Amino acid sequence: MEIKKVGVLGCGLMGSGIAQVAATGGFDVTVLEQEQKFLDKGFAGIEKSLSRLVERGPAKGGLTAEQKTEAQSRLKGTTNMQDLADCDIVVEAIIENVDLKRKIYGELGGIVKKDAIFATNTSSISVTELMTATKRPERFIGLHFFNPVPMMKLVEVVKTIATAGDVYDTAVEFGKKLGKVPVRTSDKTGFIVNRLLVPYLLDAIRAYEEGVGSMTDIDEAMKLGCGYPMGPFTLLDFVGLDTTYYITEVMYDEFKERRFASPPLLKRLVLAGWFGRKSGKGFYDYADPNKPVPGTFV
Ligand code: CAA
Ligand code: NAD
């Protein structure tokens, strides 16, 4: 099937990025949020990202000013689910909570046209478990993008036991049109990247709690020693401590292995509402976003 109209659920860190790359990829995009203020925040992030890409310029993989304007003309925000009725694909990027995701799929099923594809951007939740909340299991797939979506080339394509072959092929082509490299994975919790990345991030917190090094030294060590663009604490704050914590809950429930269990410090920060960059404070304090100050927790 040909995809022309894209729906995106959620305009947060990931939904806004997915909407942006779909619009720059030439698709008409409608983003659904629960409240206008979240749309405003997400669209402000899109504006900032597109401006950075215009600054970078087409020669370095960025955009022209015209491409930015064209992309923004294809982007629409709404708080009314009915506006997604004629979408050919709906990419869901709402909070990492299985009940909320299942609920929205249940509501969406009766509104969006029958042959539309539903694609979840979940980090860890079983795509099969989400699929069973709909009456279109064969048209349900995982499309797991990476943060920040405009910069990260990977999209993990998660085919369940029920996903139809033509839906899988359409999703792969869609990922390519968004400028991504699709990698196929099965519906195993955490898929490929998070299965490997989450234990590393959690071990960084445990190493800090055990006095192996300061947060800044651990960050610096992984950047200089392994060539990582961000150290683990910077990356945790970038991904969002709330999202990371929700992911650990799902992964530990699946594997019952300590390496996937949330360290107590992570849980305390999330309970305190310290979600990282998105809330202004996490492992680091972003009062001055250009000069993050590490917290003292041990
Ligand atoms: N939009 C547009 N342009 C952006 C951008 C964005 N969101 N972020 C960075 N850029 C551009 C900047 O404008 C800059 O361009 P110029 O070189 O022309 O100035 C360039 O990219 C470099 O940006 P920065 O100097 O700010 O920083 P950087 O060089 O470190 O790049 C980064 C930023 C690409 C985010 C890099 O730090 C990085 O790759 N970090 C690791 C991200 C990562 O690991 N993501 C995966 C997280 S796990 C996940 O996503 C899965 C899950 O389920 C949780
Ligand atoms: P976020 O908190 O930045 O955004 C979630 C958005 O969902 C919020 O804006 C919220 O208002 C919206 N939302 C919640 N309920 C809604 C509803 N019923 N209708 C419409 N909007 C609703 O979270 P995020 O980091 O963008 O993560 C979203 C999804 O993407 C999660 O499943 C997460 O696991 C996954 N993901 C996150 C990352 C990351 O690095 N943060 C990377 C890949 C995948």
mmCIF file with all atom_site columns, C-alpha atoms in Angstrom, residues 221-296:
data_model
loop_
_atom_site.group_PDB
_atom_site.id
_atom_site.type_symbol
_atom_site.label_atom_id
_atom_site.label_alt_id
_atom_site.label_comp_id
_atom_site.label_asym_id
_atom_site.label_entity_id
_atom_site.label_seq_id
_atom_site.pdbx_PDB_ins_code
_atom_site.Cartn_x
_atom_site.Cartn_y
_atom_site.Cartn_z
_atom_site.occupancy
_atom_site.B_iso_or_equiv
_atom_site.pdbx_formal_charge
_atom_site.auth_seq_id
_atom_site.auth_comp_id
_atom_site.auth_asym_id
_atom_site.auth_atom_id
_atom_site.pdbx_PDB_model_num
ATOM 1  C CA . ALA A 1 221 ? 35.847 7.959   30.522 1.00 0.00 ? 221 ALA A CA 1
ATOM 2  C CA . MET A 1 222 ? 33.244 6.437   28.166 1.00 0.00 ? 222 MET A CA 1
ATOM 3  C CA . LYS A 1 223 ? 33.529 9.347   25.735 1.00 0.00 ? 223 LYS A CA 1
ATOM 4  C CA . LEU A 1 224 ? 37.342 9.317   25.649 1.00 0.00 ? 224 LEU A CA 1
ATOM 5  C CA . GLY A 1 225 ? 37.837 5.600   26.177 1.00 0.00 ? 225 GLY A CA 1
ATOM 6  C CA . CYS A 1 226 ? 35.140 4.264   23.849 1.00 0.00 ? 226 CYS A CA 1
ATOM 7  C CA . GLY A 1 227 ? 34.440 7.214   21.533 1.00 0.00 ? 227 GLY A CA 1
ATOM 8  C CA . TYR A 1 228 ? 30.823 7.481   22.659 1.00 0.00 ? 228 TYR A CA 1
ATOM 9  C CA . PRO A 1 229 ? 29.282 10.874  21.717 1.00 0.00 ? 229 PRO A CA 1
ATOM 10 C CA . MET A 1 230 ? 27.669 11.105  25.176 1.00 0.00 ? 230 MET A CA 1
ATOM 11 C CA . GLY A 1 231 ? 28.636 9.507   28.471 1.00 0.00 ? 231 GLY A CA 1
ATOM 12 C CA . PRO A 1 232 ? 26.012 7.328   30.205 1.00 0.00 ? 232 PRO A CA 1
ATOM 13 C CA . PHE A 1 233 ? 24.695 9.936   32.666 1.00 0.00 ? 233 PHE A CA 1
ATOM 14 C CA . THR A 1 234 ? 24.412 12.569  29.922 1.00 0.00 ? 234 THR A CA 1
ATOM 15 C CA . LEU A 1 235 ? 22.612 10.008  27.758 1.00 0.00 ? 235 LEU A CA 1
ATOM 16 C CA . LEU A 1 236 ? 20.291 8.964   30.594 1.00 0.00 ? 236 LEU A CA 1
ATOM 17 C CA . ASP A 1 237 ? 19.256 12.606  31.099 1.00 0.00 ? 237 ASP A CA 1
ATOM 18 C CA . PHE A 1 238 ? 18.879 12.950  27.311 1.00 0.00 ? 238 PHE A CA 1
ATOM 19 C CA . VAL A 1 239 ? 16.635 9.886   26.929 1.00 0.00 ? 239 VAL A CA 1
ATOM 20 C CA . GLY A 1 240 ? 14.621 10.851  30.014 1.00 0.00 ? 240 GLY A CA 1
ATOM 21 C CA . LEU A 1 241 ? 14.909 9.175   33.438 1.00 0.00 ? 241 LEU A CA 1
ATOM 22 C CA . ASP A 1 242 ? 11.150 8.572   33.485 1.00 0.00 ? 242 ASP A CA 1
ATOM 23 C CA . THR A 1 243 ? 11.248 6.701   30.186 1.00 0.00 ? 243 THR A CA 1
ATOM 24 C CA . THR A 1 244 ? 14.384 4.815   31.251 1.00 0.00 ? 244 THR A CA 1
ATOM 25 C CA . TYR A 1 245 ? 12.740 3.772   34.507 1.00 0.00 ? 245 TYR A CA 1
ATOM 26 C CA . TYR A 1 246 ? 9.579  2.575   32.696 1.00 0.00 ? 246 TYR A CA 1
ATOM 27 C CA . ILE A 1 247 ? 11.821 0.569   30.344 1.00 0.00 ? 247 ILE A CA 1
ATOM 28 C CA . THR A 1 248 ? 13.653 -1.090  33.274 1.00 0.00 ? 248 THR A CA 1
ATOM 29 C CA . GLU A 1 249 ? 10.300 -2.111  34.807 1.00 0.00 ? 249 GLU A CA 1
ATOM 30 C CA . VAL A 1 250 ? 9.271  -3.828  31.566 1.00 0.00 ? 250 VAL A CA 1
ATOM 31 C CA . MET A 1 251 ? 12.654 -5.466  30.957 1.00 0.00 ? 251 MET A CA 1
ATOM 32 C CA . TYR A 1 252 ? 13.109 -6.695  34.529 1.00 0.00 ? 252 TYR A CA 1
ATOM 33 C CA . ASP A 1 253 ? 9.575  -8.113  34.470 1.00 0.00 ? 253 ASP A CA 1
ATOM 34 C CA . GLU A 1 254 ? 10.466 -10.051 31.321 1.00 0.00 ? 254 GLU A CA 1
ATOM 35 C CA . PHE A 1 255 ? 13.952 -11.309 32.235 1.00 0.00 ? 255 PHE A CA 1
ATOM 36 C CA . LYS A 1 256 ? 13.993 -11.222 36.069 1.00 0.00 ? 256 LYS A CA 1
ATOM 37 C CA . GLU A 1 257 ? 17.718 -10.506 35.874 1.00 0.00 ? 257 GLU A CA 1
ATOM 38 C CA . ARG A 1 258 ? 19.420 -7.921  38.136 1.00 0.00 ? 258 ARG A CA 1
ATOM 39 C CA . ARG A 1 259 ? 21.134 -6.276  35.169 1.00 0.00 ? 259 ARG A CA 1
ATOM 40 C CA . PHE A 1 260 ? 17.730 -4.979  34.030 1.00 0.00 ? 260 PHE A CA 1
ATOM 41 C CA . ALA A 1 261 ? 16.587 -3.876  37.505 1.00 0.00 ? 261 ALA A CA 1
ATOM 42 C CA . SER A 1 262 ? 16.401 -0.160  38.212 1.00 0.00 ? 262 SER A CA 1
ATOM 43 C CA . PRO A 1 263 ? 19.067 0.974   40.707 1.00 0.00 ? 263 PRO A CA 1
ATOM 44 C CA . PRO A 1 264 ? 17.389 2.664   43.718 1.00 0.00 ? 264 PRO A CA 1
ATOM 45 C CA . LEU A 1 265 ? 18.923 6.036   42.777 1.00 0.00 ? 265 LEU A CA 1
ATOM 46 C CA . LEU A 1 266 ? 17.182 6.056   39.379 1.00 0.00 ? 266 LEU A CA 1
ATOM 47 C CA . LYS A 1 267 ? 13.824 5.320   41.016 1.00 0.00 ? 267 LYS A CA 1
ATOM 48 C CA . ARG A 1 268 ? 14.334 8.096   43.600 1.00 0.00 ? 268 ARG A CA 1
ATOM 49 C CA . LEU A 1 269 ? 15.109 10.690  40.911 1.00 0.00 ? 269 LEU A CA 1
ATOM 50 C CA . VAL A 1 270 ? 11.997 9.682   38.940 1.00 0.00 ? 270 VAL A CA 1
ATOM 51 C CA . LEU A 1 271 ? 9.824  9.756   42.083 1.00 0.00 ? 271 LEU A CA 1
ATOM 52 C CA . ALA A 1 272 ? 11.166 13.279  42.700 1.00 0.00 ? 272 ALA A CA 1
ATOM 53 C CA . GLY A 1 273 ? 10.176 14.320  39.140 1.00 0.00 ? 273 GLY A CA 1
ATOM 54 C CA . TRP A 1 274 ? 13.816 14.784  38.138 1.00 0.00 ? 274 TRP A CA 1
ATOM 55 C CA . PHE A 1 275 ? 13.438 13.410  34.592 1.00 0.00 ? 275 PHE A CA 1
ATOM 56 C CA . GLY A 1 276 ? 16.635 14.802  33.094 1.00 0.00 ? 276 GLY A CA 1
ATOM 57 C CA . ARG A 1 277 ? 16.913 17.449  30.321 1.00 0.00 ? 277 ARG A CA 1
ATOM 58 C CA . LYS A 1 278 ? 13.132 17.396  29.757 1.00 0.00 ? 278 LYS A CA 1
ATOM 59 C CA . SER A 1 279 ? 12.405 18.576  33.305 1.00 0.00 ? 279 SER A CA 1
ATOM 60 C CA . GLY A 1 280 ? 15.518 20.717  33.798 1.00 0.00 ? 280 GLY A CA 1
ATOM 61 C CA . LYS A 1 281 ? 17.163 18.383  36.293 1.00 0.00 ? 281 LYS A CA 1
ATOM 62 C CA . GLY A 1 282 ? 18.178 14.740  36.456 1.00 0.00 ? 282 GLY A CA 1
ATOM 63 C CA . PHE A 1 283 ? 21.653 13.415  37.150 1.00 0.00 ? 283 PHE A CA 1
ATOM 64 C CA . TYR A 1 284 ? 22.766 16.866  36.036 1.00 0.00 ? 284 TYR A CA 1
ATOM 65 C CA . ASP A 1 285 ? 21.131 20.244  36.681 1.00 0.00 ? 285 ASP A CA 1
ATOM 66 C CA . TYR A 1 286 ? 20.392 22.082  33.413 1.00 0.00 ? 286 TYR A CA 1
ATOM 67 C CA . ALA A 1 287 ? 19.710 25.545  34.870 1.00 0.00 ? 287 ALA A CA 1
ATOM 68 C CA . ASP A 1 288 ? 22.315 26.606  32.296 1.00 0.00 ? 288 ASP A CA 1
ATOM 69 C CA . PRO A 1 289 ? 21.694 24.083  29.443 1.00 0.00 ? 289 PRO A CA 1
ATOM 70 C CA . ASN A 1 290 ? 25.173 24.753  28.082 1.00 0.00 ? 290 ASN A CA 1
ATOM 71 C CA . LYS A 1 291 ? 26.805 24.073  31.438 1.00 0.00 ? 291 LYS A CA 1
ATOM 72 C CA . PRO A 1 292 ? 25.143 21.060  33.113 1.00 0.00 ? 292 PRO A CA 1
ATOM 73 C CA . VAL A 1 293 ? 26.109 20.731  36.797 1.00 0.00 ? 293 VAL A CA 1
ATOM 74 C CA . PRO A 1 294 ? 26.348 17.183  38.225 1.00 0.00 ? 294 PRO A CA 1
ATOM 75 C CA . GLY A 1 295 ? 24.243 16.409  41.306 1.00 0.00 ? 295 GLY A CA 1
ATOM 76 C CA . THR A 1 296 ? 25.755 14.890  44.438 1.00 0.00 ? 296 THR A CA 1
#
